[in-house]
CSV table of C-alpha atoms in Angstrom, one decimal:
chain,number,residue,atom,x,y,z
A,7,GLN,CA,89.5,30.7,107.6
A,8,VAL,CA,93.0,32.0,106.8
A,9,GLN,CA,95.2,33.2,109.7
A,10,LEU,CA,98.1,35.6,109.1
A,11,VAL,CA,101.3,36.2,111.0
A,12,GLU,CA,103.7,38.9,109.8
A,13,SER,CA,107.3,39.1,110.9
A,14,GLY,CA,110.6,40.6,110.0
A,15,GLY,CA,110.0,44.3,110.6
A,16,GLY,CA,112.3,46.6,112.6
A,17,LEU,CA,114.4,49.7,112.6
A,18,VAL,CA,116.6,50.3,109.7
A,19,GLN,CA,118.6,53.2,108.3
A,20,PRO,CA,117.7,54.8,105.0
A,21,GLY,CA,119.2,52.7,102.1
A,22,GLY,CA,119.0,49.5,104.2
A,23,SER,CA,117.1,46.3,103.6
A,24,LEU,CA,114.5,44.2,105.4
A,25,ARG,CA,112.9,40.9,104.6
A,26,LEU,CA,109.3,40.5,105.7
A,27,SER,CA,107.6,37.1,106.0
A,28,CYS,CA,104.0,36.2,106.2
A,29,ALA,CA,102.9,32.9,107.5
A,30,ALA,CA,99.4,32.0,106.6
A,31,SER,CA,97.1,29.1,107.4
A,32,GLY,CA,94.0,28.0,105.8
A,33,SER,CA,92.8,25.8,103.0
A,34,ILE,CA,92.3,28.7,100.5
A,35,PHE,CA,95.8,30.1,100.6
A,36,SER,CA,97.2,28.5,97.4
A,37,ILE,CA,94.3,29.7,95.2
A,38,TYR,CA,94.3,33.3,96.3
A,39,VAL,CA,96.2,36.3,95.1
A,40,MET,CA,98.3,37.5,98.1
A,41,GLY,CA,99.3,41.0,98.8
A,42,TRP,CA,101.4,43.1,101.1
A,43,TYR,CA,99.8,46.2,102.5
A,44,ARG,CA,101.1,49.1,104.6
A,45,GLN,CA,99.6,51.8,106.7
A,46,ALA,CA,101.6,54.8,107.6
A,47,PRO,CA,100.7,57.3,110.3
A,48,GLY,CA,97.9,59.6,109.0
A,49,LYS,CA,97.4,57.5,105.9
A,50,GLN,CA,95.0,54.8,104.8
A,51,ARG,CA,96.1,51.2,104.3
A,52,SER,CA,97.2,50.6,100.7
A,53,VAL,CA,98.6,47.7,98.8
A,54,VAL,CA,102.3,47.9,97.9
A,55,ALA,CA,102.7,44.5,96.1
A,56,ARG,CA,100.7,41.5,95.2
A,57,ILE,CA,101.4,38.1,93.6
A,58,THR,CA,99.1,35.6,92.0
A,59,ASN,CA,99.2,31.8,92.6
A,60,GLY,CA,101.0,31.6,89.3
A,61,GLY,CA,103.7,34.0,90.3
A,62,SER,CA,102.6,37.2,88.4
A,63,THR,CA,103.5,40.3,90.4
A,64,TYR,CA,102.3,43.9,90.8
A,65,TYR,CA,104.0,46.7,92.6
A,66,ALA,CA,102.9,50.2,93.5
A,67,ASP,CA,104.8,52.9,91.8
A,68,SER,CA,106.3,54.0,95.0
A,69,VAL,CA,108.2,50.7,95.5
A,70,LYS,CA,109.0,49.6,92.0
A,71,GLY,CA,112.6,48.6,91.6
A,72,ARG,CA,113.1,48.4,95.4
A,73,PHE,CA,110.7,45.7,96.7
A,74,THR,CA,110.2,42.1,95.5
A,75,ILE,CA,107.3,39.9,96.5
A,76,SER,CA,107.4,36.1,96.3
A,77,ARG,CA,105.4,33.2,97.6
A,78,GLU,CA,105.8,29.5,98.5
A,79,ASN,CA,102.4,28.0,98.3
A,80,ALA,CA,103.4,24.7,99.8
A,81,LYS,CA,104.7,26.5,102.9
A,82,ASN,CA,101.9,29.0,103.0
A,83,THR,CA,104.4,31.8,103.0
A,84,VAL,CA,104.7,35.2,101.3
A,85,ILE,CA,107.9,37.2,101.3
A,86,LEU,CA,108.5,40.9,100.8
A,87,GLN,CA,112.2,41.7,100.2
A,88,MET,CA,112.6,45.5,100.8
A,89,ASN,CA,115.7,47.2,99.5
A,90,SER,CA,116.9,50.8,99.3
A,91,LEU,CA,114.4,51.7,102.1
A,92,LYS,CA,113.3,55.3,102.5
A,93,PRO,CA,111.8,57.1,105.5
A,94,GLU,CA,108.5,57.3,103.6
A,95,ASP,CA,108.4,53.5,103.7
A,96,THR,CA,107.9,53.7,107.5
A,97,ALA,CA,104.6,51.9,108.2
A,98,VAL,CA,103.0,48.9,109.7
A,99,TYR,CA,103.1,46.2,107.0
A,100,TYR,CA,100.4,43.5,106.6
A,101,CYS,CA,99.8,40.6,104.4
A,102,ASN,CA,96.4,39.4,103.2
A,103,VAL,CA,94.5,38.1,100.3
A,104,TYR,CA,94.0,40.6,97.4
A,105,PRO,CA,91.6,42.2,97.1
A,106,ALA,CA,90.9,42.2,100.9
A,107,PRO,CA,87.3,42.3,101.8
A,108,ILE,CA,86.2,45.2,104.1
A,109,ARG,CA,85.8,42.7,106.9
A,110,ALA,CA,88.9,40.8,106.1
A,111,PRO,CA,90.7,39.2,109.1
A,112,TRP,CA,93.9,41.2,109.5
A,113,GLY,CA,96.9,40.1,111.4
A,114,GLN,CA,98.9,42.3,113.8
A,115,GLY,CA,101.2,43.5,111.1
A,116,THR,CA,104.9,44.2,111.5
A,117,GLN,CA,106.4,47.6,112.1
A,118,VAL,CA,108.9,49.0,109.7
A,119,THR,CA,110.7,52.1,110.7
A,120,VAL,CA,113.3,53.7,108.4
A,121,SER,CA,115.3,56.3,110.2
A,122,ASN,CA,118.7,57.3,111.3
């Protein structure tokens, strides 16, 4: 069973950048589509970016042109480079397989706060 540990969040000013990392363990990592999700206060969790094991990517409209997802299968690592951050990007960010089953094992996530 895959285990997920997110890191790299923090407090950043609007227009700033953060690099989120996801360390995953489990024999299935390299064959799964991986995604970054976020959950803001008062909102449901939603996917913001995903990447196939072949490197094909998808981005939610709200983050296109600002976020970049990448993966290193050999290191069981997924990266989310976040640029030009906006206050509305404030959320807890999670990584997981995509699509995530309802009973998917979620990590603790990493808090991203965009504010002056």
